[in-house]
Each structure stands twice: as structure tokens, then as C-alpha cells.
């Protein structure tokens, strides 16, 4: 085989490889963007009926036979007690660690699909969100913030 044909063949194979790699990346990006919400989502919430119900803020109603599961989320801020009845969350109590300077800014009692509490200590705050995953209290978000200097 003469050198020109070999060079042309290598160039053709290189071009085919680049096209295949680009196509694979594009297909991967499209697949992740299409399925991304379920990958990044909270996961299954348990009972199909409760999940299908359109829950408006503060209007969630637990199923009559839903088991009640209570858990306490404890961190440097203190504790947030949450109870799940099926897929419905209740914020039972927010207990700040007053000795360490923490206070409760707000907390959502529910019933709702998720409940949250905000704790603050001078220039710091912690925003905590809990939902019911298969009837068990699960932290979905814990956001730590520092207020800017004035």
C-alpha cells in the first residue's frame, strides 16, 4: 500500500473515531437531561396514591391506615422533631441549642409533603428541609448560610 493511501486511511479512521466519540457524548447528554429529574430527585415517596395526590401547602392529608414514624434530626443548631404519616410530614418541634446561642427563626408544622425549619446563631443560619421517604423522615436539604458583613 502506498504512503498516500495509508495516510488517507488513517485520516478516515481518525475522523470516524472523532465522529463516534462526539455522537456518544451527545447521546449521553441527551439521555441525562431527559432522565435527569429522576436521577436528581428525592426518590420514591412510598404510597402511590399519596404520591399522585396534588398536595397544596398545608393541605396534605395522611391516609387513614398510615403508620406514624417520628425522628429527631440533631445537629449543631439543636434538634428538629419530624413525624411522618405515610407521605405526609409534620414538624412536631424545633428545639434550638440555646446554650450555644442558637434560636428558631421559623418552622413549618405541616401537614405538608415536606416541612422545614430555620435556625440562626448571630450571623449564621441553617435551613433544614425534611420529607417522608417511604413513610420515614428524611433530610432532603440542609443549607448553611453566613450573613454578609454590614
PDB file of C-alpha atoms in Angstrom:
ATOM      1  CA  UNK A   1       0.000   0.000   0.000  1.00  0.00           C
ATOM      2  CA  UNK A   2       1.443   3.358  -0.969  1.00  0.00           C
ATOM      3  CA  UNK A   3       2.028   6.075   1.663  1.00  0.00           C
ATOM      4  CA  UNK A   4      -0.729   8.354   0.345  1.00  0.00           C
ATOM      5  CA  UNK A   5      -3.384   5.638   0.716  1.00  0.00           C
ATOM      6  CA  UNK A   6      -2.110   4.780   4.207  1.00  0.00           C
ATOM      7  CA  UNK A   7      -2.311   8.441   5.216  1.00  0.00           C
ATOM      8  CA  UNK A   8      -5.815   8.762   3.743  1.00  0.00           C
ATOM      9  CA  UNK A   9      -6.912   5.596   5.559  1.00  0.00           C
ATOM     10  CA  UNK A  10      -5.533   6.852   8.895  1.00  0.00           C
ATOM     11  CA  UNK A  11      -7.237  10.214   8.386  1.00  0.00           C
ATOM     12  CA  UNK A  12     -10.523   8.447   7.604  1.00  0.00           C
ATOM     13  CA  UNK A  13     -10.263   6.228  10.689  1.00  0.00           C
ATOM     14  CA  UNK A  14      -9.379   9.225  12.866  1.00  0.00           C
ATOM     15  CA  UNK A  15     -12.347  11.161  11.531  1.00  0.00           C
ATOM     16  CA  UNK A  16     -14.668   8.188  12.126  1.00  0.00           C
ATOM     17  CA  UNK A  17     -13.373   7.890  15.707  1.00  0.00           C
ATOM     18  CA  UNK A  18     -13.952  11.613  16.399  1.00  0.00           C
ATOM     19  CA  UNK A  19     -17.485  11.422  14.951  1.00  0.00           C
ATOM     20  CA  UNK A  20     -18.299   8.310  17.029  1.00  0.00           C
ATOM     21  CA  UNK A  21     -16.939   9.893  20.228  1.00  0.00           C
ATOM     22  CA  UNK A  22     -18.892  13.105  19.612  1.00  0.00           C
ATOM     23  CA  UNK A  23     -22.061  11.142  18.915  1.00  0.00           C
ATOM     24  CA  UNK A  24     -21.602   9.138  22.136  1.00  0.00           C
ATOM     25  CA  UNK A  25     -21.199  12.335  24.182  1.00  0.00           C
ATOM     26  CA  UNK A  26     -24.280  13.924  22.590  1.00  0.00           C
ATOM     27  CA  UNK A  27     -26.384  10.799  23.206  1.00  0.00           C
ATOM     28  CA  UNK A  28     -25.177  10.721  26.825  1.00  0.00           C
ATOM     29  CA  UNK A  29     -26.028  14.382  27.409  1.00  0.00           C
ATOM     30  CA  UNK A  30     -29.491  13.990  25.893  1.00  0.00           C
ATOM     31  CA  UNK A  31     -30.165  10.884  27.990  1.00  0.00           C
ATOM     32  CA  UNK A  32     -29.062  12.551  31.227  1.00  0.00           C
ATOM     33  CA  UNK A  33     -31.068  15.707  30.524  1.00  0.00           C
ATOM     34  CA  UNK A  34     -34.184  13.657  29.742  1.00  0.00           C
ATOM     35  CA  UNK A  35     -33.864  11.405  32.793  1.00  0.00           C
ATOM     36  CA  UNK A  36     -32.071  13.965  34.960  1.00  0.00           C
ATOM     37  CA  UNK A  37     -35.041  14.851  37.144  1.00  0.00           C
ATOM     38  CA  UNK A  38     -35.482  11.279  38.275  1.00  0.00           C
ATOM     39  CA  UNK A  39     -31.743  10.924  38.912  1.00  0.00           C
ATOM     40  CA  UNK A  40     -31.561  14.120  40.968  1.00  0.00           C
ATOM     41  CA  UNK A  41     -34.991  13.655  42.527  1.00  0.00           C
ATOM     42  CA  UNK A  42     -35.805  12.635  46.060  1.00  0.00           C
ATOM     43  CA  UNK A  43     -36.596   9.062  45.188  1.00  0.00           C
ATOM     44  CA  UNK A  44     -39.807   7.163  45.742  1.00  0.00           C
ATOM     45  CA  UNK A  45     -42.140   8.633  48.323  1.00  0.00           C
ATOM     46  CA  UNK A  46     -43.877   5.416  49.206  1.00  0.00           C
ATOM     47  CA  UNK A  47     -47.587   5.001  48.650  1.00  0.00           C
ATOM     48  CA  UNK A  48     -48.581   5.524  45.017  1.00  0.00           C
ATOM     49  CA  UNK A  49     -51.921   7.119  45.987  1.00  0.00           C
ATOM     50  CA  UNK A  50     -50.307   9.720  48.227  1.00  0.00           C
ATOM     51  CA  UNK A  51     -47.681  10.480  45.614  1.00  0.00           C
ATOM     52  CA  UNK A  52     -50.336  11.027  42.938  1.00  0.00           C
ATOM     53  CA  UNK A  53     -52.347  13.402  45.117  1.00  0.00           C
ATOM     54  CA  UNK A  54     -51.784  17.063  44.448  1.00  0.00           C
ATOM     55  CA  UNK A  55     -50.527  18.385  47.763  1.00  0.00           C
ATOM     56  CA  UNK A  56     -51.015  22.072  48.322  1.00  0.00           C
ATOM     57  CA  UNK A  57     -49.127  23.899  51.065  1.00  0.00           C
ATOM     58  CA  UNK A  58     -50.559  22.888  54.447  1.00  0.00           C
ATOM     59  CA  UNK A  59     -53.388  20.806  52.975  1.00  0.00           C
ATOM     60  CA  UNK A  60     -51.854  17.325  52.916  1.00  0.00           C
ATOM     61  CA  UNK A  61     -53.958  14.597  54.479  1.00  0.00           C
ATOM     62  CA  UNK A  62     -52.425  11.286  55.565  1.00  0.00           C
ATOM     63  CA  UNK A  63     -54.035   8.010  54.602  1.00  0.00           C
ATOM     64  CA  UNK A  64     -56.238   6.594  57.359  1.00  0.00           C
ATOM     65  CA  UNK A  65     -54.084   3.475  57.775  1.00  0.00           C
ATOM     66  CA  UNK A  66     -50.720   5.287  57.508  1.00  0.00           C
ATOM     67  CA  UNK A  67     -48.136   4.293  60.101  1.00  0.00           C
ATOM     68  CA  UNK A  68     -46.763   7.135  62.231  1.00  0.00           C
ATOM     69  CA  UNK A  69     -42.945   7.335  62.352  1.00  0.00           C
ATOM     70  CA  UNK A  70     -41.150  10.035  64.349  1.00  0.00           C
ATOM     71  CA  UNK A  71     -37.483  11.025  64.066  1.00  0.00           C
ATOM     72  CA  UNK A  72     -35.279  13.743  65.504  1.00  0.00           C
ATOM     73  CA  UNK A  73     -32.704  15.477  63.325  1.00  0.00           C
ATOM     74  CA  UNK A  74     -29.896  16.695  65.584  1.00  0.00           C
ATOM     75  CA  UNK A  75     -27.050  18.980  64.529  1.00  0.00           C
ATOM     76  CA  UNK A  76     -25.100  21.891  65.967  1.00  0.00           C
ATOM     77  CA  UNK A  77     -28.282  24.045  65.903  1.00  0.00           C
ATOM     78  CA  UNK A  78     -30.170  21.722  68.248  1.00  0.00           C
ATOM     79  CA  UNK A  79     -32.962  19.395  67.127  1.00  0.00           C
ATOM     80  CA  UNK A  80     -35.924  19.277  64.751  1.00  0.00           C
ATOM     81  CA  UNK A  81     -38.553  16.631  65.505  1.00  0.00           C
ATOM     82  CA  UNK A  82     -40.475  15.425  62.437  1.00  0.00           C
ATOM     83  CA  UNK A  83     -43.248  12.857  62.183  1.00  0.00           C
ATOM     84  CA  UNK A  84     -44.338  11.062  59.021  1.00  0.00           C
ATOM     85  CA  UNK A  85     -47.761   9.557  58.467  1.00  0.00           C
ATOM     86  CA  UNK A  86     -47.302   7.871  55.126  1.00  0.00           C
ATOM     87  CA  UNK A  87     -46.025  10.547  52.733  1.00  0.00           C
ATOM     88  CA  UNK A  88     -47.307  13.427  54.882  1.00  0.00           C
ATOM     89  CA  UNK A  89     -44.817  15.280  57.105  1.00  0.00           C
ATOM     90  CA  UNK A  90     -45.447  17.120  60.373  1.00  0.00           C
ATOM     91  CA  UNK A  91     -42.938  19.425  62.064  1.00  0.00           C
ATOM     92  CA  UNK A  92     -43.573  18.498  65.698  1.00  0.00           C
ATOM     93  CA  UNK A  93     -40.991  20.634  67.475  1.00  0.00           C
ATOM     94  CA  UNK A  94     -37.946  22.811  66.801  1.00  0.00           C
ATOM     95  CA  UNK A  95     -35.517  22.813  69.761  1.00  0.00           C
ATOM     96  CA  UNK A  96     -32.595  25.216  69.307  1.00  0.00           C
ATOM     97  CA  UNK A  97     -29.388  24.762  71.316  1.00  0.00           C
ATOM     98  CA  UNK A  98     -29.850  27.965  73.325  1.00  0.00           C
ATOM     99  CA  UNK A  99     -26.685  27.375  75.362  1.00  0.00           C
ATOM    100  CA  UNK A 100     -24.681  27.616  72.119  1.00  0.00           C
ATOM    101  CA  UNK A 101     -26.580  30.753  71.034  1.00  0.00           C
ATOM    102  CA  UNK A 102     -28.978  29.174  68.513  1.00  0.00           C
ATOM    103  CA  UNK A 103     -32.598  30.310  68.119  1.00  0.00           C
ATOM    104  CA  UNK A 104     -35.508  29.152  65.980  1.00  0.00           C
ATOM    105  CA  UNK A 105     -36.329  31.673  63.260  1.00  0.00           C
ATOM    106  CA  UNK A 106     -39.254  29.649  61.896  1.00  0.00           C
ATOM    107  CA  UNK A 107     -40.523  26.146  61.418  1.00  0.00           C
ATOM    108  CA  UNK A 108     -43.376  24.655  59.438  1.00  0.00           C
ATOM    109  CA  UNK A 109     -45.742  22.448  61.452  1.00  0.00           C
ATOM    110  CA  UNK A 110     -47.396  20.850  58.406  1.00  0.00           C
ATOM    111  CA  UNK A 111     -49.197  18.780  57.369  1.00  0.00           C
ATOM    112  CA  UNK A 112     -47.366  19.004  54.064  1.00  0.00           C
ATOM    113  CA  UNK A 113     -45.274  16.954  51.648  1.00  0.00           C
ATOM    114  CA  UNK A 114     -42.215  18.415  53.398  1.00  0.00           C
ATOM    115  CA  UNK A 115     -41.558  20.587  56.449  1.00  0.00           C
ATOM    116  CA  UNK A 116     -38.732  22.957  57.146  1.00  0.00           C
ATOM    117  CA  UNK A 117     -37.089  24.821  59.996  1.00  0.00           C
ATOM    118  CA  UNK A 118     -34.672  27.733  60.090  1.00  0.00           C
ATOM    119  CA  UNK A 119     -32.225  28.137  62.970  1.00  0.00           C
ATOM    120  CA  UNK A 120     -29.907  31.132  63.483  1.00  0.00           C
ATOM    121  CA  UNK A 121     -26.861  31.968  65.578  1.00  0.00           C
ATOM    122  CA  UNK A 122     -25.601  35.553  65.201  1.00  0.00           C
ATOM    123  CA  UNK A 123     -24.508  35.786  61.520  1.00  0.00           C
ATOM    124  CA  UNK A 124     -25.057  32.098  60.713  1.00  0.00           C
ATOM    125  CA  UNK A 125     -28.252  30.290  59.785  1.00  0.00           C
ATOM    126  CA  UNK A 126     -29.185  26.722  58.953  1.00  0.00           C
ATOM    127  CA  UNK A 127     -32.221  25.923  56.806  1.00  0.00           C
ATOM    128  CA  UNK A 128     -33.363  22.327  57.161  1.00  0.00           C
ATOM    129  CA  UNK A 129     -35.973  20.573  54.978  1.00  0.00           C
ATOM    130  CA  UNK A 130     -37.371  17.125  55.766  1.00  0.00           C
ATOM    131  CA  UNK A 131     -39.759  14.972  53.722  1.00  0.00           C
ATOM    132  CA  UNK A 132     -41.207  11.487  54.128  1.00  0.00           C
ATOM    133  CA  UNK A 133     -39.456   8.836  52.063  1.00  0.00           C
ATOM    134  CA  UNK A 134     -41.458   5.612  52.235  1.00  0.00           C
ATOM    135  CA  UNK A 135     -43.007   6.844  55.465  1.00  0.00           C
ATOM    136  CA  UNK A 136     -39.706   7.734  57.174  1.00  0.00           C
ATOM    137  CA  UNK A 137     -38.456  11.270  57.905  1.00  0.00           C
ATOM    138  CA  UNK A 138     -35.557  12.017  55.553  1.00  0.00           C
ATOM    139  CA  UNK A 139     -33.454  15.177  55.317  1.00  0.00           C
ATOM    140  CA  UNK A 140     -33.723  16.487  51.766  1.00  0.00           C
ATOM    141  CA  UNK A 141     -31.832  19.723  52.241  1.00  0.00           C
ATOM    142  CA  UNK A 142     -29.512  21.204  54.844  1.00  0.00           C
ATOM    143  CA  UNK A 143     -28.375  24.671  53.839  1.00  0.00           C
ATOM    144  CA  UNK A 144     -25.787  26.575  55.876  1.00  0.00           C
ATOM    145  CA  UNK A 145     -25.656  30.340  55.347  1.00  0.00           C
ATOM    146  CA  UNK A 146     -23.474  33.155  56.622  1.00  0.00           C
ATOM    147  CA  UNK A 147     -24.831  36.687  56.541  1.00  0.00           C
ATOM    148  CA  UNK A 148     -22.539  39.254  54.909  1.00  0.00           C
ATOM    149  CA  UNK A 149     -20.777  41.937  56.945  1.00  0.00           C
ATOM    150  CA  UNK A 150     -22.752  45.155  57.086  1.00  0.00           C
TER     151      UNK A 150
END
